[in-house]
Amino acid sequence: MNILLTLALLASTGDDLVLADFEGRDYGAWTVTGAAFGSGPARGTLPNQMPVSGFLGKGLVNSYAGGDASVGTLTSPPFVLERRSLNFQIGGGRHPGETGINLLVDGKIVRTATGRDDERLEWDGWDVAEFAGRTAVVEIVDRHTGGWGHVCIDQIVQSDASMKSGPQIRDVTLELPFLHLPVRTGLPKRRLQVSVGGAVVRDFEIELAARDPQFWAFVDVRAWKGQTARLEVRGPADAGTALEAVTQGDELRGTDPLYGEPSRPLIHFTSRRGWLNDPNGMVYHQGEYHLFYQHNPYGWGWGNMHWGHAVSRDLVRWEELPIALYPARFGDWAFSGSAVVDAGNTSGFKTGAEDVLVGAYTSTGRGECIVYSNDRGRTWSEYSGNPVVKHQGRDPRLLRHAATKQWVMAVYHESGKKQEIAFHTSPDLKTWTFQSTIDGFYECPDLFELAADGDASQSRWVLLAADGRYRLGSFDGREFKPDGPKQTLWHGNFYAAQTFSHAPDNRRIQIGWARGTDFPGMPFNQQMNIPVELRLRSTEDGLRMTALPVREIERLRERKQTLTPDGAAPSGRIGEAADLELSFRPGTAERVVLDVRGLAVVYDARKKELSSKRTAAPLAPIGGVVRLRVLVDRGSVEIFGNDGRVALSVASMAVRDNLSFALRVEGGEAPIESFEVWDLQSAWK
Ligand code: FRU
């Protein structure tokens, strides 16, 4: 290679180039041989393996698939060496040449590294300046069948400097409530520790940006006002530059006003900063609906699981509060869980005059853990006897079983290949006794009783898990006995829903995570679904659960448009968020299509099917009539058919200035019975 080009390449300083972070479901363009690497990246520790730690994100290469005895290779597609240093995280066996990672140029191994007989991944890497501009491949090998016969690799990154270098440090005197951290999605994840008085108080991974941040994440440092915080990050030199960019402020830092960002949903809950997934700890207490949620405060993608927290008095307007649960330590994350009001103080956790809130969550390092709050959910304490249940599983759902006067924990449990919900009972939320399991449910259970057709004497129990599909049955406090097959209510972007414990007036109010609602370029990502009220209704198919947006949403309704005096459907402009109600007789039509902000909501009269984009649900007319309710927002459309007999959640980024709507009947006549359209005002105003 030409010497000038080499010099030019090496002189170039540039962003780090991530060759692979192994966050996908499969290995993409990488080639696998043998069985050791499985069919795709592992999500952490594999069965019978000692705990694997230190890797960043969710996935990594882990050749322990099939145990130590299995062998194989994993080879990257060819790539060009464009930076001085090729870095990676490595753990697993120390068998040079047999378990490790190689760099090949022209088919020859030019660099090699092996593990340290340790399941913890550490940064390692090579100076590859002499190969600048050359095409190379990385090969990860496991050829050892005895003890420590496996390798773990993550985060293969080209950068201008080695990641092995020692920590970069910055000391900051904490004067203001928030530290602002520059973040850009796609940069390598670095571990950042914040220490005060020598103790690590915050410890997380972050895509720290030395320049051009996509947004500013924040650390709430009010607890240490006036003290000196040490920020410590491991990584190449530009991590130090990024630390220099950290600022302090009274408010969150950003270019757009908070909640006024161009793609911020107007009627759906989003976090002010960072990622959210599952709703957690949903409980009604003293006039407030509490919504906790799986939260990465420091990134746009999943990671660093905390419990974020927001409260609402009306299910429409939410106020975000400080983070409720921090991870116990790096790698021991606060996964999903639930909360109840312990009105009888069975737990003995109550300290003041107010009822105590008790929560259960999965600590990924310990098991199912109990926390409690004596200040209306603002701050939480760990029960000293944690964990209370240890098993392979997660996502404890607490509930009060009135008939047997005990607490129940429904929790996702894995036994071998079986995916089950396990039921445990307790008199005091502290000691738990295993009772039974039911097979065929995956993650995030919810369990509650619903009156059939409003008649409490005819109530049934509903059991569901993360995909929202439910079974009706009976529950005696110990065992769930289904009396029918699984049913589907929700279709599309809807996952890991929960219902509020102790909602007033016996309402059963559910909020799901609208999984897959991406907000590119925004300082936040993902949204919750609109809160819905669940009911159990007799239908032509038997008893079925229905979902309709809570009536409180109607408070956001503004301008109304309706059928013209001669019965023509309105069309024209709607608000960025809008609420549309429509009923029609499919008659001789083939399709009735409602276009909202560029998205088609289609009723196919031949197939008797309601659909939008790739989400579809069966829906037959009732008495010849189809009824639709459509809620549109900046990032989604939710559609409720026949008074909530089916519910569809569709992720769809609306074009900002497309505010059109129109109704179209194709292939025949479909008399419109009613059509009402409201603009909705922002819930954040
Ligand atoms: C479901 C889930 C839960 C887990 C949480 C972690 O989306 O995988 O099972 O507790 O997310 O964020």
XYZ file of C-alpha atoms and ligand atoms in Angstrom:
697
model
C 0.000 0.000 0.000
C 1.067 3.498 -0.828
C 2.848 5.129 2.072
C 1.043 8.438 1.683
C -2.330 6.756 1.872
C -1.227 4.896 4.979
C -0.147 8.129 6.605
C -3.341 9.849 5.557
C -5.461 7.091 7.048
C -3.574 7.097 10.306
C -3.596 10.837 10.592
C -7.347 10.848 10.152
C -9.126 11.025 13.428
C -12.617 9.847 13.180
C -15.515 8.350 14.991
C -15.103 4.843 16.207
C -16.337 2.216 13.779
C -18.344 -0.570 15.330
C -17.618 -3.775 13.421
C -20.032 -5.793 15.536
C -21.876 -5.347 18.826
C -23.815 -8.622 18.561
C -27.127 -7.065 19.527
C -29.087 -8.711 16.676
C -31.016 -11.959 16.682
C -28.531 -13.630 14.358
C -24.934 -13.178 13.263
C -25.911 -11.301 10.113
C -23.167 -11.563 7.487
C -20.811 -13.496 9.784
C -20.176 -17.189 8.956
C -20.679 -19.845 11.602
C -19.255 -23.375 11.610
C -19.785 -26.022 14.274
C -22.224 -25.883 17.188
C -20.319 -23.868 19.804
C -21.587 -20.459 18.688
C -25.262 -21.409 18.430
C -27.370 -19.832 15.706
C -26.959 -16.249 16.929
C -25.541 -14.087 19.711
C -26.211 -15.239 23.271
C -28.134 -13.023 25.673
C -25.652 -13.288 28.508
C -24.998 -16.452 30.459
C -25.917 -19.803 28.874
C -27.399 -22.764 30.792
C -24.948 -24.271 33.331
C -22.363 -21.546 32.710
C -20.921 -19.432 35.507
C -22.269 -15.860 35.326
C -20.910 -13.972 32.331
C -20.419 -10.249 32.951
C -18.730 -7.140 31.629
C -20.167 -7.279 28.114
C -22.117 -4.265 26.892
C -25.731 -4.256 25.733
C -27.826 -7.415 25.667
C -26.031 -9.754 23.303
C -22.524 -11.170 22.908
C -20.684 -14.035 21.262
C -20.606 -16.920 23.726
C -19.272 -20.269 22.470
C -20.664 -22.107 25.502
C -23.655 -23.252 23.390
C -23.543 -27.016 24.002
C -21.124 -26.525 26.918
C -17.319 -26.677 26.856
C -17.247 -29.757 24.617
C -18.668 -28.070 21.527
C -16.367 -26.466 18.940
C -16.773 -24.057 16.046
C -15.722 -20.828 14.402
C -17.371 -17.496 13.708
C -15.873 -15.396 10.911
C -16.602 -11.788 9.974
C -17.150 -10.586 6.451
C -14.065 -8.829 5.040
C -13.664 -5.216 6.179
C -11.088 -2.473 5.751
C -8.807 -1.531 8.639
C -9.333 2.209 8.946
C -8.184 3.069 12.451
C -5.029 2.581 14.453
C -6.556 0.202 16.935
C -8.886 -2.803 16.718
C -10.568 -3.330 20.070
C -12.872 -5.975 21.499
C -14.083 -7.336 24.784
C -12.951 -10.859 25.578
C -13.632 -13.459 28.251
C -13.668 -17.255 28.525
C -10.881 -19.833 28.297
C -7.125 -19.219 28.122
C -6.038 -21.661 25.411
C -3.859 -19.733 22.953
C -4.726 -20.748 19.419
C -7.754 -22.749 20.584
C -10.115 -20.352 22.308
C -9.871 -16.745 21.217
C -9.943 -14.244 18.438
C -7.676 -13.836 15.416
C -7.120 -11.113 12.862
C -6.368 -12.369 9.369
C -4.855 -10.296 6.581
C -4.339 -12.036 3.232
C -5.542 -15.247 4.854
C -2.737 -15.206 7.460
C -3.215 -14.761 11.196
C -1.455 -11.497 12.042
C -2.837 -10.922 15.551
C -4.332 -13.238 18.150
C -5.732 -13.042 21.663
C -7.198 -15.492 24.153
C -9.237 -15.282 27.365
C -8.076 -15.433 30.988
C -10.082 -18.442 32.278
C -12.572 -15.865 33.507
C -16.221 -15.290 32.537
C -15.789 -11.529 32.867
C -15.228 -9.756 29.562
C -12.454 -7.139 29.560
C -11.298 -4.791 26.850
C -8.392 -6.056 24.773
C -7.170 -5.198 21.296
C -4.345 -4.718 18.880
C -2.414 -1.897 17.287
C -3.088 -2.505 13.609
C -1.563 0.696 12.202
C 0.799 -1.269 9.973
C -2.199 -2.753 8.107
C -4.028 0.546 7.525
C -6.123 0.398 4.389
C -5.839 -3.401 4.101
C -8.783 -5.759 4.008
C -9.013 -8.124 6.957
C -11.313 -10.636 8.602
C -11.826 -11.414 12.254
C -12.169 -15.036 13.233
C -13.442 -16.158 16.620
C -12.469 -19.729 17.383
C -13.360 -22.425 19.878
C -11.381 -25.605 19.245
C -10.959 -26.712 22.855
C -13.231 -29.442 24.220
C -12.018 -29.593 27.848
C -12.421 -27.200 30.805
C -12.766 -23.519 29.833
C -13.375 -24.706 26.273
C -15.214 -21.584 25.231
C -14.689 -17.932 24.377
C -16.843 -14.824 24.849
C -16.462 -11.757 22.614
C -18.337 -8.471 22.345
C -17.977 -4.945 20.889
C -15.455 -5.223 18.088
C -14.589 -1.600 17.411
C -12.033 0.221 15.292
C -10.793 3.386 16.938
C -7.923 5.837 16.967
C -6.789 4.714 20.385
C -6.720 1.542 22.392
C -9.625 0.852 24.711
C -7.227 -0.933 27.037
C -5.896 2.387 28.235
C -6.552 3.355 31.816
C -9.573 5.310 32.979
C -10.107 8.969 32.123
C -11.150 10.988 35.103
C -12.856 14.295 35.721
C -13.731 15.753 39.094
C -16.744 18.030 39.256
C -18.078 20.044 42.183
C -21.807 19.485 42.155
C -23.545 22.830 42.247
C -26.700 22.301 40.214
C -29.349 19.547 40.143
C -28.377 17.849 36.881
C -25.234 16.650 35.153
C -25.638 16.636 31.377
C -24.005 13.836 29.408
C -23.583 13.972 25.614
C -24.926 10.854 23.854
C -24.941 9.656 20.278
C -26.630 6.395 19.349
C -24.355 3.958 17.532
C -21.114 4.968 19.248
C -19.440 2.249 21.318
C -20.894 1.798 24.768
C -18.529 2.886 27.526
C -18.855 2.231 31.204
C -19.163 5.419 33.214
C -18.875 5.495 36.983
C -19.794 8.433 39.177
C -18.261 8.349 42.665
C -18.846 10.653 45.585
C -16.588 10.440 48.644
C -14.923 7.346 47.179
C -18.168 5.367 46.840
C -19.579 4.524 43.400
C -23.058 6.084 43.340
C -23.931 5.630 39.664
C -22.540 3.034 37.289
C -23.832 2.542 33.765
C -22.938 2.172 30.110
C -23.354 5.052 27.713
C -22.645 5.950 24.084
C -20.642 8.977 25.141
C -20.133 11.479 22.314
C -16.997 13.623 22.231
C -18.746 15.785 19.604
C -22.139 16.297 17.882
C -24.334 14.714 20.564
C -27.742 13.485 19.452
C -29.071 14.446 22.876
C -28.045 15.136 26.461
C -28.862 12.505 29.042
C -28.891 13.594 32.650
C -27.863 12.367 36.079
C -29.892 13.754 38.955
C -27.198 14.761 41.487
C -29.324 16.703 43.972
C -28.472 14.205 46.704
C -24.792 15.262 46.645
C -25.061 19.001 46.279
C -21.824 20.789 47.180
C -19.765 17.597 47.087
C -17.204 16.567 44.502
C -18.131 13.847 42.069
C -15.501 11.851 40.230
C -16.521 10.806 36.722
C -14.526 7.873 35.447
C -14.804 6.342 32.026
C -12.779 3.640 30.341
C -12.083 3.896 26.663
C -10.024 5.754 24.106
C -8.882 9.317 24.482
C -12.016 10.849 23.029
C -13.930 9.499 26.009
C -11.886 12.000 28.005
C -12.875 14.752 25.580
C -16.489 13.703 26.080
C -16.068 13.981 29.847
C -14.820 17.539 29.344
C -18.093 18.248 27.525
C -20.200 17.273 30.559
C -22.034 20.306 31.981
C -24.325 21.086 34.914
C -27.719 22.733 34.852
C -30.961 23.567 36.615
C -33.012 21.970 33.870
C -32.535 19.218 31.335
C -30.325 20.254 28.462
C -31.693 20.190 24.931
C -32.265 22.309 21.906
C -36.048 21.846 21.750
C -38.282 22.677 24.661
C -38.995 19.578 26.730
C -42.209 17.883 25.484
C -42.158 20.282 22.543
C -39.865 18.177 20.365
C -41.114 17.730 16.802
C -41.830 13.975 17.073
C -42.862 13.819 20.744
C -46.222 11.970 20.893
C -49.001 14.280 22.053
C -51.338 11.832 23.784
C -49.049 8.888 24.585
C -46.630 8.583 27.459
C -42.951 8.857 26.594
C -39.987 9.404 28.889
C -38.389 12.849 28.878
C -35.033 11.239 28.136
C -33.914 7.800 27.063
C -35.505 4.484 26.344
C -38.601 2.874 27.868
C -40.131 -0.566 27.626
C -42.484 -2.482 29.935
C -44.872 -0.605 32.210
C -44.075 -1.598 35.806
C -45.544 -1.215 39.275
C -48.860 0.166 38.019
C -50.860 1.075 41.112
C -53.517 3.609 42.075
C -52.969 5.267 45.433
C -54.348 8.447 47.000
C -55.682 9.911 43.799
C -52.583 9.135 41.748
C -52.051 6.566 39.043
C -48.415 5.464 39.243
C -46.717 4.384 36.085
C -43.245 2.978 36.588
C -41.445 1.673 33.570
C -38.381 -0.157 32.302
C -36.012 2.646 31.546
C -32.565 3.365 30.162
C -31.955 6.940 31.330
C -28.659 7.180 29.427
C -29.442 5.849 25.972
C -31.910 5.756 23.121
C -31.762 1.937 23.043
C -32.476 -0.747 25.618
C -29.956 -1.066 28.487
C -29.086 -0.115 32.089
C -32.511 -1.186 33.337
C -33.960 1.201 35.955
C -37.552 1.905 36.965
C -38.599 5.299 35.641
C -41.615 6.909 37.296
C -44.542 9.110 36.334
C -47.850 9.929 38.021
C -51.196 11.086 36.715
C -54.494 12.056 38.315
C -56.495 11.472 35.149
C -54.569 8.916 33.043
C -54.047 11.626 30.434
C -51.570 14.155 31.822
C -48.428 12.638 33.298
C -45.844 14.208 35.548
C -42.431 12.607 35.453
C -40.764 12.065 38.822
C -37.188 11.064 39.657
C -36.117 7.505 38.923
C -37.731 5.160 41.438
C -35.441 2.127 41.323
C -31.755 2.204 40.473
C -29.945 -1.040 39.703
C -28.356 -2.519 42.822
C -25.010 -2.488 40.994
C -23.709 -2.588 37.435
C -24.974 -5.801 35.873
C -27.679 -6.348 38.499
C -30.510 -4.622 36.700
C -33.995 -3.737 37.891
C -36.224 -5.704 35.519
C -40.002 -5.691 35.408
C -42.377 -6.031 38.327
C -45.504 -4.694 39.973
C -46.861 -2.901 43.042
C -49.776 -3.052 45.488
C -51.077 -1.042 48.423
C -50.602 -3.014 51.639
C -53.624 -1.418 53.318
C -53.555 -3.839 56.265
C -49.798 -3.359 56.795
C -49.381 -7.139 56.602
C -45.733 -6.527 55.709
C -45.044 -4.335 58.736
C -43.235 -1.923 56.401
C -45.538 0.968 57.238
C -43.871 3.792 59.161
C -46.213 6.786 58.976
C -49.897 7.528 58.742
C -50.223 6.686 55.051
C -50.658 3.214 53.620
C -47.436 1.617 52.463
C -46.844 0.703 48.821
C -45.091 -2.619 48.249
C -43.409 -3.502 44.973
C -41.815 -6.635 43.560
C -39.225 -6.606 40.784
C -36.649 -8.852 39.241
C -33.111 -8.087 40.284
C -31.199 -9.832 37.502
C -28.348 -10.590 39.889
C -30.384 -11.823 42.857
C -33.938 -12.930 42.052
C -37.415 -11.608 42.837
C -37.062 -8.720 45.285
C -39.457 -6.705 47.448
C -39.311 -2.921 47.881
C -41.601 -0.555 49.767
C -42.455 3.129 49.893
C -43.963 5.174 52.701
C -44.042 8.422 50.746
C -46.519 7.721 47.940
C -44.014 6.031 45.673
C -41.466 8.857 45.710
C -38.684 6.853 47.345
C -38.294 3.116 47.835
C -36.400 0.896 50.268
C -35.213 -2.671 49.741
C -36.576 -5.357 52.043
C -33.606 -6.719 54.020
C -34.594 -10.332 53.306
C -34.260 -10.030 49.507
C -34.450 -11.983 47.283
C -37.763 -13.546 48.317
C -38.029 -15.996 45.410
C -35.035 -17.451 43.587
C -35.654 -19.300 40.346
C -35.055 -19.140 36.605
C -37.573 -16.471 35.633
C -38.691 -12.863 36.026
C -41.463 -10.240 36.162
C -43.342 -10.785 39.458
C -46.982 -9.668 39.452
C -48.356 -9.070 42.969
C -52.073 -9.132 43.716
C -54.372 -9.427 46.664
C -56.586 -12.518 46.641
C -59.526 -11.323 48.731
C -61.297 -14.667 49.193
C -58.284 -16.358 50.797
C -56.960 -13.115 52.370
C -53.440 -13.615 51.068
C -51.005 -12.162 48.604
C -50.286 -13.847 45.306
C -47.219 -13.535 43.099
C -47.723 -14.640 39.497
C -44.252 -14.809 37.977
C -42.747 -15.952 34.703
C -40.814 -19.164 35.245
C -38.601 -21.250 32.973
C -38.208 -24.917 33.637
C -36.196 -26.658 30.965
C -37.795 -25.703 27.674
C -41.140 -24.949 29.326
C -42.352 -21.379 29.642
C -44.763 -21.105 32.534
C -46.377 -18.796 35.003
C -45.732 -19.855 38.599
C -48.031 -18.868 41.461
C -46.676 -18.236 44.945
C -48.640 -17.087 48.008
C -47.735 -15.061 51.074
C -49.397 -13.713 54.220
C -47.018 -10.720 54.457
C -45.366 -10.117 51.052
C -42.087 -11.338 52.569
C -42.312 -15.134 52.880
C -43.547 -16.872 49.772
C -44.800 -20.421 49.211
C -44.824 -21.989 45.783
C -48.291 -23.273 44.792
C -48.584 -24.241 41.123
C -47.650 -23.468 37.539
C -49.454 -23.153 34.235
C -47.654 -23.785 30.966
C -47.719 -21.753 27.763
C -47.187 -18.141 28.826
C -44.053 -16.065 28.195
C -42.864 -13.060 30.311
C -44.746 -10.335 32.168
C -47.849 -12.083 33.546
C -50.949 -10.232 34.653
C -53.830 -11.815 36.562
C -57.124 -10.240 37.609
C -60.838 -10.803 38.033
C -63.380 -9.168 35.715
C -67.151 -8.963 36.062
C -68.934 -10.605 33.119
C -71.321 -8.135 31.442
C -70.930 -5.890 34.484
C -72.284 -8.546 36.853
C -69.771 -9.109 39.671
C -71.488 -12.351 40.676
C -70.562 -13.700 37.253
C -66.923 -12.703 37.311
C -64.068 -14.633 35.729
C -60.308 -14.578 36.144
C -58.106 -13.476 33.296
C -54.513 -14.625 32.897
C -52.279 -13.090 30.277
C -48.593 -12.594 29.542
C -46.450 -10.280 27.473
C -48.028 -10.896 24.053
C -51.417 -9.898 25.503
C -53.138 -13.185 24.603
C -55.326 -14.269 27.498
C -57.197 -17.234 28.946
C -60.329 -17.013 31.043
C -60.769 -19.313 33.992
C -60.990 -19.588 37.732
C -58.361 -18.852 40.345
C -58.706 -20.083 43.912
C -55.631 -18.265 45.179
C -53.377 -21.205 44.379
C -54.093 -22.523 40.960
C -55.410 -21.046 37.722
C -57.848 -23.388 35.980
C -58.531 -22.235 32.423
C -61.903 -22.997 30.913
C -61.142 -22.144 27.330
C -58.339 -21.662 24.829
C -56.179 -18.562 24.430
C -57.905 -15.526 22.936
C -56.467 -12.534 21.147
C -57.629 -9.004 21.804
C -54.589 -6.885 20.899
C -52.781 -7.047 17.571
C -49.605 -5.276 16.482
C -47.285 -3.105 18.576
C -48.485 -4.093 22.006
C -46.400 -5.902 24.610
C -45.816 -6.515 28.308
C -49.004 -4.735 29.396
C -50.061 -4.330 32.997
C -53.233 -3.229 34.752
C -53.439 -0.871 37.741
C -53.746 -2.491 41.133
C -56.596 -0.976 43.208
C -58.035 1.300 40.480
C -61.179 3.064 41.761
C -64.726 1.956 40.858
C -63.563 -1.551 40.022
C -62.125 -0.320 36.769
C -59.519 -2.547 35.104
C -57.237 -0.141 33.296
C -54.458 -1.502 31.145
C -51.383 0.107 29.620
C -49.120 -1.738 27.202
C -45.720 -0.913 25.786
C -46.157 -0.006 22.116
C -43.046 -2.031 21.325
C -41.337 -0.883 18.152
C -42.478 2.737 18.155
C -39.120 4.263 17.246
C -38.447 7.987 17.388
C -35.260 8.517 15.379
C -33.254 11.602 16.247
C -35.260 12.275 19.419
C -33.824 12.371 22.959
C -36.320 9.626 23.891
C -37.510 6.385 22.347
C -40.600 4.115 22.486
C -44.033 5.015 23.810
C -46.737 3.478 25.957
C -50.081 2.538 24.439
C -53.117 4.611 25.270
C -54.648 3.483 28.618
C -57.665 1.285 27.953
C -60.484 0.031 30.126
C -60.960 -3.733 29.969
C -64.371 -5.377 30.162
C -65.723 -8.879 29.800
C -68.671 -9.041 27.444
C -70.920 -11.738 26.014
C -70.381 -11.910 22.273
C -71.581 -14.224 19.514
C -68.407 -16.263 20.217
C -68.882 -16.400 23.989
C -67.387 -14.257 26.759
C -64.599 -12.061 25.456
C -62.411 -9.316 26.886
C -62.757 -5.916 25.213
C -60.585 -2.797 25.372
C -61.556 0.830 24.784
C -59.555 3.996 25.473
C -60.327 5.305 28.957
C -63.067 7.940 28.856
C -60.651 10.537 30.295
C -59.013 10.788 26.851
C -62.152 12.592 25.688
C -61.024 15.574 27.784
C -58.444 16.305 25.119
C -61.091 16.604 22.403
C -61.230 20.009 20.724
C -62.642 20.874 17.318
C -65.308 18.434 16.123
C -66.254 17.543 12.568
C -69.171 15.317 11.664
C -71.368 14.058 8.802
C -72.669 16.904 6.645
C -76.454 17.566 6.677
C -76.770 15.562 3.444
C -74.956 12.636 5.054
C -71.563 13.020 3.366
C -68.495 11.980 5.324
C -66.258 14.817 6.494
C -62.768 14.977 5.088
C -59.987 17.487 5.101
C -57.686 18.386 7.954
C -57.328 17.036 11.464
C -54.946 17.777 14.310
C -51.587 16.044 14.689
C -53.420 13.936 17.262
C -57.035 13.064 16.627
C -59.866 10.822 17.722
C -62.182 9.407 15.033
C -65.394 7.427 15.588
C -67.125 5.813 12.682
C -69.872 3.298 12.024
C -70.953 1.969 8.664
C -72.790 -0.887 6.964
C -70.304 -2.708 4.728
C -73.285 -3.325 2.361
C -72.050 -4.217 -1.099
C -68.629 -2.592 -0.688
C -65.425 -4.562 -1.003
C -63.418 -2.250 1.203
C -63.945 0.761 3.376
C -60.733 2.737 3.784
C -60.077 5.514 6.270
C -56.939 7.466 5.432
C -55.488 9.267 8.446
C -52.328 11.317 8.168
C -51.064 9.111 5.346
C -51.913 5.782 6.941
C -54.733 3.575 5.608
C -57.077 1.876 8.062
C -58.834 -0.767 5.994
C -62.002 -2.749 6.546
C -62.080 -5.610 4.074
C -65.745 -6.619 3.876
C -65.045 -9.861 1.994
C -62.455 -11.133 4.428
C -64.270 -9.524 7.362
C -60.941 -8.151 8.442
C -59.692 -4.887 9.930
C -56.113 -3.970 9.105
C -53.497 -1.270 8.893
C -50.019 -1.759 7.473
C -49.189 -5.387 8.301
C -51.406 -5.658 11.378
C -54.765 -7.357 10.825
C -57.607 -8.683 12.991
C -60.786 -10.587 12.151
C -63.888 -8.440 12.621
C -67.444 -9.364 11.595
C -70.229 -6.759 11.473
C -72.710 -6.863 14.362
C -76.292 -6.461 13.138
C -74.806 -5.491 9.790
C -72.749 -2.652 11.291
C -69.015 -2.174 11.803
C -67.908 0.346 14.409
C -64.420 1.828 14.509
C -62.594 4.111 16.897
C -59.230 5.404 15.738
C -56.693 7.345 17.805
C -53.913 8.873 15.788
C -50.762 10.460 17.164
C -47.349 11.467 15.844
C -45.890 7.982 16.134
C -48.811 5.582 16.086
C -52.368 4.711 15.278
C -54.579 2.629 17.569
C -57.763 1.139 16.194
C -60.607 -0.366 18.190
C -63.175 -2.443 16.282
C -66.769 -3.038 17.413
C -66.445 -1.347 20.789
C -63.100 -2.862 21.588
C -63.743 -6.434 20.482
C -60.386 -6.147 18.707
C -57.618 -3.606 19.261
C -54.812 -2.822 16.832
C -51.680 -0.865 17.648
C -49.646 0.275 14.671
C -46.329 2.134 14.791
C -46.389 4.807 12.138
C -44.369 7.999 12.015
C -46.686 10.615 10.587
C -45.256 13.181 8.208
C -45.447 16.395 10.198
C -47.487 18.483 7.793
C -49.694 15.664 6.569
C -52.879 16.438 8.497
C -55.318 14.966 6.014
C -58.082 12.476 6.558
C -60.656 10.998 4.195
C -63.025 8.060 3.991
C -63.216 5.981 0.824
C -65.616 3.183 -0.097
C -64.412 0.785 -2.789
C -66.239 -1.733 -5.011
C -69.822 -0.956 -3.942
C -71.900 0.977 -1.449
C -71.298 1.176 2.303
C -73.774 3.487 3.996
C -72.094 5.579 6.708
C -74.198 5.626 9.866
C -72.105 8.049 11.860
C -68.716 9.712 11.643
C -67.298 12.061 14.251
C -63.793 13.453 14.243
C -62.099 15.429 16.997
C -58.740 17.119 17.036
C -56.964 16.260 20.283
C -54.890 18.762 22.164
C -51.495 17.816 23.543
C -51.546 16.134 26.939
C -48.224 17.842 27.752
C -49.580 21.389 27.602
C -40.173 -7.856 28.465
C -38.895 -7.965 29.254
C -39.152 -8.518 30.622
C -37.991 -8.006 31.408
C -37.810 -6.644 30.812
C -36.397 -6.177 30.749
O -40.138 -6.844 27.531
O -37.964 -8.752 28.566
O -39.310 -9.906 30.658
O -38.263 -7.950 32.771
O -38.313 -6.701 29.502
O -36.321 -4.867 30.296
